[in-house]
PDB file of C-alpha atoms in Angstrom:
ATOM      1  CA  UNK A   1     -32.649 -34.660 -25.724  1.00  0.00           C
ATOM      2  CA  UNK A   2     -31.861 -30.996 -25.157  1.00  0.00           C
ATOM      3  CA  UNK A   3     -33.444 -28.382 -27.456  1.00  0.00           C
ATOM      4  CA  UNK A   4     -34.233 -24.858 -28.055  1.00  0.00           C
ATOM      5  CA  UNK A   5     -37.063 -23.533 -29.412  1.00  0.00           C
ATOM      6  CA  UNK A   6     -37.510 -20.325 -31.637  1.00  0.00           C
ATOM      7  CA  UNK A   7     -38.066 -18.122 -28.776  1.00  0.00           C
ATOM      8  CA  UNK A   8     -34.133 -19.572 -27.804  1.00  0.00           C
ATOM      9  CA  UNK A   9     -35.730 -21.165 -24.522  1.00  0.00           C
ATOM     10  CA  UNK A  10     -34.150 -24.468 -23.715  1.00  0.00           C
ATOM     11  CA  UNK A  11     -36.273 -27.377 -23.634  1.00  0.00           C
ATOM     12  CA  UNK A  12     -35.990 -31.116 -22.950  1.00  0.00           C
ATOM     13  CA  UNK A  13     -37.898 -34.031 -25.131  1.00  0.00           C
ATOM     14  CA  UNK A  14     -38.260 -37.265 -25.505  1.00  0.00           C
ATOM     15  CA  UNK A  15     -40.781 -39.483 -27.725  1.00  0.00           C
ATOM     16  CA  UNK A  16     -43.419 -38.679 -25.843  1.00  0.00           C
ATOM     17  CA  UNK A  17     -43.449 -34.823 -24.647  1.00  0.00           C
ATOM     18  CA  UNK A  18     -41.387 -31.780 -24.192  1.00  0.00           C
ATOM     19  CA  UNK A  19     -40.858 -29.206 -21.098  1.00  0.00           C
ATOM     20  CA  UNK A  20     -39.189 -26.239 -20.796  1.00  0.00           C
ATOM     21  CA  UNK A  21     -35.699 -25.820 -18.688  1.00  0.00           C
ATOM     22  CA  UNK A  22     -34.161 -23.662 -16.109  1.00  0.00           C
ATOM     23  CA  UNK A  23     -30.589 -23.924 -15.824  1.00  0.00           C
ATOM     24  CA  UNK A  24     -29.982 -21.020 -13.488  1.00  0.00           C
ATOM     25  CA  UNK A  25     -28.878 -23.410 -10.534  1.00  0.00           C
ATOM     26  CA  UNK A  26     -27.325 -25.958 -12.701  1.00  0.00           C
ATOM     27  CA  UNK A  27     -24.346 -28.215 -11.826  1.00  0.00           C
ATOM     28  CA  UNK A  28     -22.763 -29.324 -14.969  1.00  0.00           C
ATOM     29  CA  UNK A  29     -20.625 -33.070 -15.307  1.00  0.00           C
ATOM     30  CA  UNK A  30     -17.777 -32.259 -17.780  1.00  0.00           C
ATOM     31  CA  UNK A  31     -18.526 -32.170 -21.168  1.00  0.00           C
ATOM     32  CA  UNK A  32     -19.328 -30.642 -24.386  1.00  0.00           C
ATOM     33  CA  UNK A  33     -23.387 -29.915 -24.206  1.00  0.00           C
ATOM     34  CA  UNK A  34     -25.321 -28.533 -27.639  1.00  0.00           C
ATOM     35  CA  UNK A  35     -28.366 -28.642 -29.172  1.00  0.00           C
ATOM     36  CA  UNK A  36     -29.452 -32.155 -29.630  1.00  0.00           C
ATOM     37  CA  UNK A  37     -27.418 -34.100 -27.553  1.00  0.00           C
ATOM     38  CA  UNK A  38     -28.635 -36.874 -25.373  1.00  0.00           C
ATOM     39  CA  UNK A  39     -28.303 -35.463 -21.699  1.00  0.00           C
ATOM     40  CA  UNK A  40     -29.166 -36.868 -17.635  1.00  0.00           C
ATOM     41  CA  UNK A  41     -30.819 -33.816 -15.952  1.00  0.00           C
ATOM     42  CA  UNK A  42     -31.993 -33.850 -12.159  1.00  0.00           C
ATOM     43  CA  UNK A  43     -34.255 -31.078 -11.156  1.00  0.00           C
ATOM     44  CA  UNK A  44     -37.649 -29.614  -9.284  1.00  0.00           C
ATOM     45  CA  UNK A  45     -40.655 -29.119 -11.646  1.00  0.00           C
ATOM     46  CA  UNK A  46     -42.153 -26.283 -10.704  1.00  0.00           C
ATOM     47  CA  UNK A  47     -45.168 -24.080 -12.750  1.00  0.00           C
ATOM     48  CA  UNK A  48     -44.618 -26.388 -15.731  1.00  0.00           C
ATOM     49  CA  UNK A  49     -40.954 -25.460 -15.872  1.00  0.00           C
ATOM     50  CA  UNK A  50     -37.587 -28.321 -14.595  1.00  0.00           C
ATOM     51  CA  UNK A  51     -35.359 -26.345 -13.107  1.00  0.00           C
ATOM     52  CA  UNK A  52     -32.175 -27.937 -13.423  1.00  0.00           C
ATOM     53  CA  UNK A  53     -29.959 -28.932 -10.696  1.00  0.00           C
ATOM     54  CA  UNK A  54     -27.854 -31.273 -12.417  1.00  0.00           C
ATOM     55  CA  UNK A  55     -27.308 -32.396 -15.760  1.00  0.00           C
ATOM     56  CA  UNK A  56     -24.188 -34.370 -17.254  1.00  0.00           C
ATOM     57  CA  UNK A  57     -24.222 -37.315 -20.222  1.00  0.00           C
ATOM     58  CA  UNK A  58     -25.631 -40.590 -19.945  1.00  0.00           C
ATOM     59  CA  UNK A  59     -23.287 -43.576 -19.306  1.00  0.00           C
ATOM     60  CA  UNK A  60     -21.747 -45.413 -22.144  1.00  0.00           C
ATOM     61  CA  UNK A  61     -22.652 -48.738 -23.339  1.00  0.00           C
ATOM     62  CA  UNK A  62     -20.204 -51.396 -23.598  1.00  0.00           C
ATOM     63  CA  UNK A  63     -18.915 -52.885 -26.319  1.00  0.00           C
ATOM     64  CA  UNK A  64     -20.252 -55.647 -25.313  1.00  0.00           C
ATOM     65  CA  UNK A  65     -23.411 -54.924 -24.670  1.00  0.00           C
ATOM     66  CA  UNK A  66     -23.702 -53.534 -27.772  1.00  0.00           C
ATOM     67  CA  UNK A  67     -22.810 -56.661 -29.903  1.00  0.00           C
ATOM     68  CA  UNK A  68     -24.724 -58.722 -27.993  1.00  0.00           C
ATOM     69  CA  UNK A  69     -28.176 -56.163 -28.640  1.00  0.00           C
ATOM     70  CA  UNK A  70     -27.151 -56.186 -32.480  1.00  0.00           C
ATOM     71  CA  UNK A  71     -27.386 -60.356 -32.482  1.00  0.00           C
ATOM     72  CA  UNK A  72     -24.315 -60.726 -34.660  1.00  0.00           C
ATOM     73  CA  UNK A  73     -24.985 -57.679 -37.372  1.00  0.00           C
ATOM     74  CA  UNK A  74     -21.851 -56.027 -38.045  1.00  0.00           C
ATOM     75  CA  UNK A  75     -23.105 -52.144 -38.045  1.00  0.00           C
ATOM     76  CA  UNK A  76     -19.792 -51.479 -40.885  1.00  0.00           C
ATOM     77  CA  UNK A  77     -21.540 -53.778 -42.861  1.00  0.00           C
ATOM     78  CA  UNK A  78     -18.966 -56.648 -42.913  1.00  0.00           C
ATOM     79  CA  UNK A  79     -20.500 -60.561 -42.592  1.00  0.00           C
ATOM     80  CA  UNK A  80     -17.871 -61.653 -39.930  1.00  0.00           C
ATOM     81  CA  UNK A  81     -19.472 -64.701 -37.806  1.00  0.00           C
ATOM     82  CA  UNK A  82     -19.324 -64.966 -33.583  1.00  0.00           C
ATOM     83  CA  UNK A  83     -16.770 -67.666 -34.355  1.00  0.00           C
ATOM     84  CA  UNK A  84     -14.717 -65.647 -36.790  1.00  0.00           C
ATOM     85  CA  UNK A  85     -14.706 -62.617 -34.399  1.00  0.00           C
ATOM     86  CA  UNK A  86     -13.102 -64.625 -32.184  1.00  0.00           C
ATOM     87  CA  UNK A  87     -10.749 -66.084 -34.817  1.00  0.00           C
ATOM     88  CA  UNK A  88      -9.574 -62.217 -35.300  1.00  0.00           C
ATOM     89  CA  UNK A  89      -9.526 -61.307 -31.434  1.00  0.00           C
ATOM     90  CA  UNK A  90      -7.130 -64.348 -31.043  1.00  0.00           C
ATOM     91  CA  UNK A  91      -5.181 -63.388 -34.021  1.00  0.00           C
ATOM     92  CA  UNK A  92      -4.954 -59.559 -33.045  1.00  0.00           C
ATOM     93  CA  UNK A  93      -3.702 -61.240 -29.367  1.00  0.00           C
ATOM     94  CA  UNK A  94      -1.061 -63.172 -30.829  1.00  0.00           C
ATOM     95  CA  UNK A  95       0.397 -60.738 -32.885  1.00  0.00           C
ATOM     96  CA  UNK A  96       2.932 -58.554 -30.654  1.00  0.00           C
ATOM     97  CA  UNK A  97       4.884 -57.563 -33.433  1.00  0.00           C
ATOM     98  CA  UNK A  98       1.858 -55.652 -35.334  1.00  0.00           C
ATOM     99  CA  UNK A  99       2.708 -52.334 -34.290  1.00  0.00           C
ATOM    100  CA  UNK A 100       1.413 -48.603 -35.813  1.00  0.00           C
ATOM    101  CA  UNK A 101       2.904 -45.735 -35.700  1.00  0.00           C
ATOM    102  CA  UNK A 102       0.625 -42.850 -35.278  1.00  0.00           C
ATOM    103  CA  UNK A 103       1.482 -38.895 -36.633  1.00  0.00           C
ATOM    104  CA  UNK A 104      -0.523 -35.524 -36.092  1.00  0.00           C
ATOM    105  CA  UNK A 105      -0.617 -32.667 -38.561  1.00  0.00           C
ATOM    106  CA  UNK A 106       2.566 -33.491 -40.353  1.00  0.00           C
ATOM    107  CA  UNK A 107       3.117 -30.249 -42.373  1.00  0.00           C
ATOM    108  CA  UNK A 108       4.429 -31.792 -45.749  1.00  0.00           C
ATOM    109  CA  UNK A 109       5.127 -28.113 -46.887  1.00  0.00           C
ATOM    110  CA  UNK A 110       7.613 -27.590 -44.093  1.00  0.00           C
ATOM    111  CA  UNK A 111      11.113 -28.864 -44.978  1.00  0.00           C
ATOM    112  CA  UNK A 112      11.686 -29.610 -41.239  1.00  0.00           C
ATOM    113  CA  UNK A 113       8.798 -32.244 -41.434  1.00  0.00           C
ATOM    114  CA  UNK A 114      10.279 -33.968 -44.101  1.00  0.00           C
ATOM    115  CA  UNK A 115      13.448 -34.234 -42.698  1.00  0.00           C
ATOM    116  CA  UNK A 116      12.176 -35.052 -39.438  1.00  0.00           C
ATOM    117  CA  UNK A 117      10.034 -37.702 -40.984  1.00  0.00           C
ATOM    118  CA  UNK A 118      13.150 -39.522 -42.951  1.00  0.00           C
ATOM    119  CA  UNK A 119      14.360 -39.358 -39.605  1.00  0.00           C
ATOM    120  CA  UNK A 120      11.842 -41.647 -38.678  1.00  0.00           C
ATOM    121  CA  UNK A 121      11.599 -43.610 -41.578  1.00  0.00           C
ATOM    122  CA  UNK A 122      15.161 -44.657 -41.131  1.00  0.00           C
ATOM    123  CA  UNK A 123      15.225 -45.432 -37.518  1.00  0.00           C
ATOM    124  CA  UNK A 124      12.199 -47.528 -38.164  1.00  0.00           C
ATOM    125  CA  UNK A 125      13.010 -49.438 -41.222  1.00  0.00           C
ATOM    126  CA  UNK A 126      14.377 -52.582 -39.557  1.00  0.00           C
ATOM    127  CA  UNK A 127      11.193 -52.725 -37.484  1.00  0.00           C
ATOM    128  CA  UNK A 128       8.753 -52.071 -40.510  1.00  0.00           C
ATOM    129  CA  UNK A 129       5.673 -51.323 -38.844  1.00  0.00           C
ATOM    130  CA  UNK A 130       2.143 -52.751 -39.895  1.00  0.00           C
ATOM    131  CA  UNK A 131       0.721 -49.576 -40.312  1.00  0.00           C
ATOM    132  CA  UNK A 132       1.933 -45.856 -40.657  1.00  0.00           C
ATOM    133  CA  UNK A 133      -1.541 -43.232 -39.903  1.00  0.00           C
ATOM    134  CA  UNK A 134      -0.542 -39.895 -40.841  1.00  0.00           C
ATOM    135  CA  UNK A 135      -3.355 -37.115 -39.893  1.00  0.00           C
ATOM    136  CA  UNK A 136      -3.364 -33.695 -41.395  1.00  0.00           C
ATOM    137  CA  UNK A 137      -3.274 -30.947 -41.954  1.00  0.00           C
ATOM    138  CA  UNK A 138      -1.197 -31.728 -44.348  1.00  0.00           C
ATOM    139  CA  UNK A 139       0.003 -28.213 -44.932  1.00  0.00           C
ATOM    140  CA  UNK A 140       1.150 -25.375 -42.650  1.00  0.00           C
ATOM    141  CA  UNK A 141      -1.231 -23.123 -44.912  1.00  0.00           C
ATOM    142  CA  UNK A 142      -4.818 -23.769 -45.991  1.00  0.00           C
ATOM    143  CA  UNK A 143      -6.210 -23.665 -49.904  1.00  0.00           C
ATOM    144  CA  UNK A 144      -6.685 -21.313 -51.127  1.00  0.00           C
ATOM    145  CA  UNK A 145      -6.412 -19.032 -48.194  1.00  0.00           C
ATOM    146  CA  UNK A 146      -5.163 -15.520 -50.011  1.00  0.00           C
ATOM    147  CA  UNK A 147      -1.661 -14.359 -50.586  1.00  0.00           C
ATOM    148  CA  UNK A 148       1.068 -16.695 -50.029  1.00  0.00           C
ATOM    149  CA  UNK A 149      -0.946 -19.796 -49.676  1.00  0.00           C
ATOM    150  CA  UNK A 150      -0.884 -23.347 -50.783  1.00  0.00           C
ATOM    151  CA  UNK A 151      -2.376 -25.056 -53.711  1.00  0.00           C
ATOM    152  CA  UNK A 152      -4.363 -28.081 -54.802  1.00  0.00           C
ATOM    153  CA  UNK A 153      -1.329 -28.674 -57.196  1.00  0.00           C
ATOM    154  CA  UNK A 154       1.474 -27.789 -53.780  1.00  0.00           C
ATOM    155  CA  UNK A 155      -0.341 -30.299 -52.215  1.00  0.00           C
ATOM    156  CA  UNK A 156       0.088 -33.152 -54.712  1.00  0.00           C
ATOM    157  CA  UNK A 157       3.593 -32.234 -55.352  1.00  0.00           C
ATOM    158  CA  UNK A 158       3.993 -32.677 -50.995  1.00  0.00           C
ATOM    159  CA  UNK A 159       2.150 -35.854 -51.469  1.00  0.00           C
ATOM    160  CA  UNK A 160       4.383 -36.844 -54.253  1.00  0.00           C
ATOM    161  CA  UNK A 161       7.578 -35.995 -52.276  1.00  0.00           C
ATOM    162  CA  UNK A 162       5.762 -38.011 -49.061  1.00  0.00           C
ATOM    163  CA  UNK A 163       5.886 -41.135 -51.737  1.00  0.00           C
ATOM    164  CA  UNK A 164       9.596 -40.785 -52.766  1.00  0.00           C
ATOM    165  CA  UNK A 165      10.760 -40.727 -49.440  1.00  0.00           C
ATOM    166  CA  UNK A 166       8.929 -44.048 -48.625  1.00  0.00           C
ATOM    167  CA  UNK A 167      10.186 -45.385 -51.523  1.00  0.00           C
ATOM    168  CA  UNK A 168      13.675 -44.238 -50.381  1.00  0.00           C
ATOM    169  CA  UNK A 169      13.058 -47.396 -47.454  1.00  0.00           C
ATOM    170  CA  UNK A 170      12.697 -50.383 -49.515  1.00  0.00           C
ATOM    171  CA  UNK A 171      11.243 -52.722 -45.980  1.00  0.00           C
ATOM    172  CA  UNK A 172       8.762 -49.839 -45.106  1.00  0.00           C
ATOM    173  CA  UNK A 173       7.668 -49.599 -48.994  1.00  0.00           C
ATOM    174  CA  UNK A 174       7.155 -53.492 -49.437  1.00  0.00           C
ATOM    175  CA  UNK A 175       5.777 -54.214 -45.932  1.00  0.00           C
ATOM    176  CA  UNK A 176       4.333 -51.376 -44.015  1.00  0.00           C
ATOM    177  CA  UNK A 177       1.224 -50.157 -44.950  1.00  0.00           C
ATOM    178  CA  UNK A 178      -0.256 -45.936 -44.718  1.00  0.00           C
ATOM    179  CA  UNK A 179      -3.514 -44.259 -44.241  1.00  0.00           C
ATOM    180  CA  UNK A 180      -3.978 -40.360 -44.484  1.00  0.00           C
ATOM    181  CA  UNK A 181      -6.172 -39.086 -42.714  1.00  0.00           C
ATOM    182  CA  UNK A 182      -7.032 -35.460 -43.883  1.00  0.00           C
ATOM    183  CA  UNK A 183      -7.380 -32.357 -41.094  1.00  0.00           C
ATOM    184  CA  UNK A 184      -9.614 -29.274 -40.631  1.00  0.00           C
ATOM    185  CA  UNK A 185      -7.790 -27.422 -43.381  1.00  0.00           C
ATOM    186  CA  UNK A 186      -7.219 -29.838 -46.090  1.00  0.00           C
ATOM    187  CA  UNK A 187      -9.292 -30.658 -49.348  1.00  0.00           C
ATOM    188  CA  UNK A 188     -12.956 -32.338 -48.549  1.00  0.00           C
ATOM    189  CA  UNK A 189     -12.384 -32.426 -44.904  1.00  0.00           C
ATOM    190  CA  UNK A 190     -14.781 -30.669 -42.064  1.00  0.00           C
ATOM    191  CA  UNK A 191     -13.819 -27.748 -39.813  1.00  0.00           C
ATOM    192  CA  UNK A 192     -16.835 -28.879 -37.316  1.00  0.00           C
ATOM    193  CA  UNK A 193     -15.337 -31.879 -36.014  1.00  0.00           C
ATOM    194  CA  UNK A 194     -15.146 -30.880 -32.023  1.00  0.00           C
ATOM    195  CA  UNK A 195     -11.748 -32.753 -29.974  1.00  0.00           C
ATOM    196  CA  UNK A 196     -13.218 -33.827 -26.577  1.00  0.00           C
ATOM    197  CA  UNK A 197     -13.865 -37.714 -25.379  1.00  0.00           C
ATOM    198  CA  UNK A 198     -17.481 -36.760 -24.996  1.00  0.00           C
ATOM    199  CA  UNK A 199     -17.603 -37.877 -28.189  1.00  0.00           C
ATOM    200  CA  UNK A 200     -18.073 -41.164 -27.067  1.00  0.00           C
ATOM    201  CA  UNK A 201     -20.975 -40.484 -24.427  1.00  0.00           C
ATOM    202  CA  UNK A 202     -23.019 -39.143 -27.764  1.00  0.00           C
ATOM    203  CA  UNK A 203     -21.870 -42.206 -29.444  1.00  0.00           C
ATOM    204  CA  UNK A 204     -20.377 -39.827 -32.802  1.00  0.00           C
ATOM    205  CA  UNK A 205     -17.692 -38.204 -33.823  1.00  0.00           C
ATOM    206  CA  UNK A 206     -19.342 -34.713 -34.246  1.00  0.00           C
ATOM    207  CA  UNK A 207     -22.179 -34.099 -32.024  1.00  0.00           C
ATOM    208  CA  UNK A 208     -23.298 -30.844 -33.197  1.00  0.00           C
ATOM    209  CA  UNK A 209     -26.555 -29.209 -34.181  1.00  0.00           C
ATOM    210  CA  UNK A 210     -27.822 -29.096 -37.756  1.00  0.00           C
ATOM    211  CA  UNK A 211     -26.958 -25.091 -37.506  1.00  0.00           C
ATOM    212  CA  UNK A 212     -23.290 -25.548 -36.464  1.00  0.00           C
ATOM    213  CA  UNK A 213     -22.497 -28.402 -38.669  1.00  0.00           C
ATOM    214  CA  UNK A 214     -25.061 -29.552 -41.193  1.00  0.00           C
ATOM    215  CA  UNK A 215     -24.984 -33.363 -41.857  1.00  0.00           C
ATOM    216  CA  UNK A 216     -24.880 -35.417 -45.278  1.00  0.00           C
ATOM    217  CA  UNK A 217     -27.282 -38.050 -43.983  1.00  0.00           C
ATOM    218  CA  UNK A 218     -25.833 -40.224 -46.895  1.00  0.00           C
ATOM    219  CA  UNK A 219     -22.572 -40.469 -44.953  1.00  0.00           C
ATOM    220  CA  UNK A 220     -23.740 -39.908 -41.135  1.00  0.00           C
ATOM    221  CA  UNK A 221     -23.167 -43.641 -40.288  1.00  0.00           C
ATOM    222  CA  UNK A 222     -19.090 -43.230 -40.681  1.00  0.00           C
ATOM    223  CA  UNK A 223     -19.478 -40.786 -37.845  1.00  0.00           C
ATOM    224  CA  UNK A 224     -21.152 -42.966 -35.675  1.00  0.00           C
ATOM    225  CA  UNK A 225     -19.492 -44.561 -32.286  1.00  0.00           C
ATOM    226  CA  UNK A 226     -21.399 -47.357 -31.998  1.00  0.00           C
ATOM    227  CA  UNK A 227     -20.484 -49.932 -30.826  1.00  0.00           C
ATOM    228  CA  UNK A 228     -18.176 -48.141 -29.203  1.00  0.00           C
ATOM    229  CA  UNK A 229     -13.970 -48.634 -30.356  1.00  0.00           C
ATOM    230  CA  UNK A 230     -10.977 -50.026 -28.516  1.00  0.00           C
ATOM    231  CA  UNK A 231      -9.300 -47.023 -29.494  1.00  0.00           C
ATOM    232  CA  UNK A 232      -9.647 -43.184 -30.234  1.00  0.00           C
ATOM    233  CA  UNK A 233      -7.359 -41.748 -31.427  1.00  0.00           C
ATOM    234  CA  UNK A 234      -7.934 -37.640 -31.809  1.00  0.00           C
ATOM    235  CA  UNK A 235      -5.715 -34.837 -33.651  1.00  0.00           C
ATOM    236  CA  UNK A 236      -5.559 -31.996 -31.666  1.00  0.00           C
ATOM    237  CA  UNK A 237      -3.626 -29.019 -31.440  1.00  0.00           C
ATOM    238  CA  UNK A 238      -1.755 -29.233 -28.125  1.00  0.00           C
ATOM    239  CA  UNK A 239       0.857 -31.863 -26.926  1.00  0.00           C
ATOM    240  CA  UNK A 240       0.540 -35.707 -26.279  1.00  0.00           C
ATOM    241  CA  UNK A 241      -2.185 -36.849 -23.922  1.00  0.00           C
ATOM    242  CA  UNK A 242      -3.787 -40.329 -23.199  1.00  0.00           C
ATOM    243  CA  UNK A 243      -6.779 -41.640 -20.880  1.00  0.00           C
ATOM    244  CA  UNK A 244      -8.867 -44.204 -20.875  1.00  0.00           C
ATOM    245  CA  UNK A 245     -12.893 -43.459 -20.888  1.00  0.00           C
ATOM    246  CA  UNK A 246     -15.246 -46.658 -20.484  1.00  0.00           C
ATOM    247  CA  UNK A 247     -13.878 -49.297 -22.073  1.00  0.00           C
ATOM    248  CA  UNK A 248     -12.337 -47.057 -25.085  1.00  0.00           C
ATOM    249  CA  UNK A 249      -8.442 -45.559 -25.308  1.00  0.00           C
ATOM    250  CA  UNK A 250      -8.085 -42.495 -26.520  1.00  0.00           C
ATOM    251  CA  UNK A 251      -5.292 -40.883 -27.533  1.00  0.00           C
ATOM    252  CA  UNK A 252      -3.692 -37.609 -29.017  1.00  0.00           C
ATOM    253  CA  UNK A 253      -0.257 -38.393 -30.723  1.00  0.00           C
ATOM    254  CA  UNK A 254       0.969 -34.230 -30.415  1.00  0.00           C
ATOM    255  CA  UNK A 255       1.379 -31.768 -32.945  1.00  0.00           C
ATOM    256  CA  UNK A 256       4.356 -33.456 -35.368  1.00  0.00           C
ATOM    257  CA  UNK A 257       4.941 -30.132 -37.221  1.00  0.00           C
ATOM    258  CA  UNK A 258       6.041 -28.072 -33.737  1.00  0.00           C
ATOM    259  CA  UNK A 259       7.591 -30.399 -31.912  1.00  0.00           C
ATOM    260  CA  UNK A 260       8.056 -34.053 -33.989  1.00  0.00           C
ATOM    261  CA  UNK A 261       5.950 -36.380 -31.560  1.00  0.00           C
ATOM    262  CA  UNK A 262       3.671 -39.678 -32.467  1.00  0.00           C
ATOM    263  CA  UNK A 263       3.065 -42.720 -30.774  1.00  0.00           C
ATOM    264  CA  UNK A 264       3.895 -46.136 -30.872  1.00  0.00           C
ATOM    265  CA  UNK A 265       0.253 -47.808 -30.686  1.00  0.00           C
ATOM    266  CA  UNK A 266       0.363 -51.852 -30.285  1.00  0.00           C
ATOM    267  CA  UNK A 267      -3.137 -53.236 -31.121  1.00  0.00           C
ATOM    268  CA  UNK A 268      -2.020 -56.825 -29.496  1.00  0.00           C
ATOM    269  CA  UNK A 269      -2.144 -55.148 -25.972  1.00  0.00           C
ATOM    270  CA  UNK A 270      -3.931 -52.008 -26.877  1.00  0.00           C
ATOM    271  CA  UNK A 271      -1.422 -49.791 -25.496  1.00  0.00           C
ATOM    272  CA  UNK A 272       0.426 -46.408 -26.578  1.00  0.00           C
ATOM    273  CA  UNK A 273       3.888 -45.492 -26.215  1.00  0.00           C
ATOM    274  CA  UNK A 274       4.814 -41.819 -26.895  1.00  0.00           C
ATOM    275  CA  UNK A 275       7.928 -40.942 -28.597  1.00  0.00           C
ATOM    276  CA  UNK A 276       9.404 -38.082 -30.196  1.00  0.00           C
ATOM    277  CA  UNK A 277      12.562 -37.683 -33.325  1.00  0.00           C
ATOM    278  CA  UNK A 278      14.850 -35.636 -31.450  1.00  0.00           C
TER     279      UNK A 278
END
C-alpha cells in the first residue's frame, strides 16, 4: 500500500513492514495513484531506500474467483443459493426484451431537457423499457450556490414536473420502472467521487485518502467493487465512451443536458447501444 509519512516522504507497507520510496526514475501503468491505494512497484533497494522503476495496479480478480473465495455469501447481504444464481443468470439470458435506458446529468431546470426528454418518452412508449436510470445533476445550478441559484424547494418542483411527464405515458408509468441517481452537485451526494476505470483495480468506487475524501465507515461497503460488476456505468462530463476492463463494461452515457445522449443498455447480452434525441 502506498503511503506518506509526516515528513511527506512516500513509503510502501504491508502487514509486516514499511520502506521508504524513490520515484525519481519511475515508469507509471495508467491510472489514478493516491495515498492508500494498493499498488505493484518494481525497483533496486539501495541504502534502505526502493527506488522505483515501475509501479502500476495489481490485476483484477474475477468475478469468479471471487464468488467462489466467498463460498456462496452474498457480500449485498441477499441469501440467494448456487442454484438460484443460476436460476437468475438463465432468466437474465432469456430475457432480450429487458432493456434500460441510461441518462447523464439531465438538467430538470432546463426547459430544453424536458422537452428533449418527452421526446424520448414518446418515442419509447411502445417499447416500455424495464428500467429508466437517470443520473444527476439534476440541476444546471447547485444549492444554494449564491445569487441566482436553485433551491431545495426548485428542485422538488423539477422532480414534480419529471413525475407529470411520466405520467403523461400511461405504458412507461404502469410498466417501466426509474432510479435517480443523484450527481456531484445535488442534495446528500459527494463531490469526491473520481471518474476513471481504475476504480475497479482498487476494487471501490472512490479510492481516495481519508484527507481528500473522509469516509462514513457505516456506509463504506456500498462503495465497494467487490466482487467485481458486469457493468459500470460512470457519469462524466464529456461525451459517450465505452470499453471493456477485465471482465467488467463500463460505460459513460454523455452529458444529456448539452447534447441529449444515453444509451440503450441490454442486460440479456450485456451490451450498450448509444443513441441520441435529435
Amino acid at each position: 500500500m502506498l503511503g506518506q509519512d509526516e515528513r511527506k516522504r512516500f513509503y510502501l507497507e504491508d502487514f509486516t513492514s514499511r520502506i521508504i520510496i524513490d520515484f525519481t526514475n519511475a515508469a507509471y501503468t495508467d491510472g489514478l495513484f493516491t495515498i492508500n491505494c494498493v499498488v505493484l512497484v518494481e525497483g533496486e533497494v539501495i541504502d534502505d531506500v526502493l527506488h522505483v522503476q515501475s509501479m502500476g495496479f495489481p490485476p483484477p480478480e474475477s468475478k469468479g474467483a471471487s464468488l467462489e473465495i466467498l463460498g456462496g455469501i452474498d457480500p449485498l447481504g441477499v441469501e440467494v443459493s448456487a442454484q438460484q444464481r443460476e436460476q437468475i443468470r438463465a432468466l437474465e439470458a432469456s430475457d432480450h426484451h429487458a432493456t434500460f435506458i441510461v441518462l447523464s446529468d439531465v438538467h430538470l431546470d432546463d426547459p430544453q431537457v424536458m422537452n428533449k426528454l418527452d421526446e424520448l418518452f414518446q418515442g419509447l412508449e411502445s417499447v416500455q423499457p424495464t428500467l429508466f436510470i437517470l443520473m444527476g445533476d439534476f440541476m444546471s445550478t447547485s444549492i444554494g450556490g449564491g445569487a441566482g441559484s436553485n433551491s431545495l424547494q426548485d428542485l422538488r418542483e423539477y422532480l414534480e414536473e419529471l413525475g407529470n411527464l411520466i405520467l403523461k405515458y400511461a405504458g412507461i408509468a404502469e410498466n417501466s420502472r426509474f432510479v435517480l441517481v443523484p450527481g456531484p452537485n445535488d442534495p446528500g451526494s459527494s463531490r469526491a467521487f473520481p471518474r476513471h476505470p481504475t476504480l475497479i483495480d482498487q476494487a471501490h468506487l472512490c479510492p481516495l485518502p481519508l484527507m481528500a475524501n473522509p469516509i462514513n465507515w457505516d456506509f463504506d461497503s456500498s462503495l465497494q467493487l467487490f466482487p467485481v460488476p458486469d457493468v459500470l456505468i460512470l457519469g462524466d462530463s464529456t461525451e459517450q465512451y465505452q470499453l471493456g476492463y477485465s471482465s467488467v463494461g463500463v460505460f459513460h452515457p454523455g452529458p444529456f443536458h448539452a447534447d441529449f445522449s444515453f444509451v440503450f443498455y441490454r442486460p440479456s447480452t450485456n451490451t450498450t447501444e448509444f443513441s441520441r434525441v435529435e
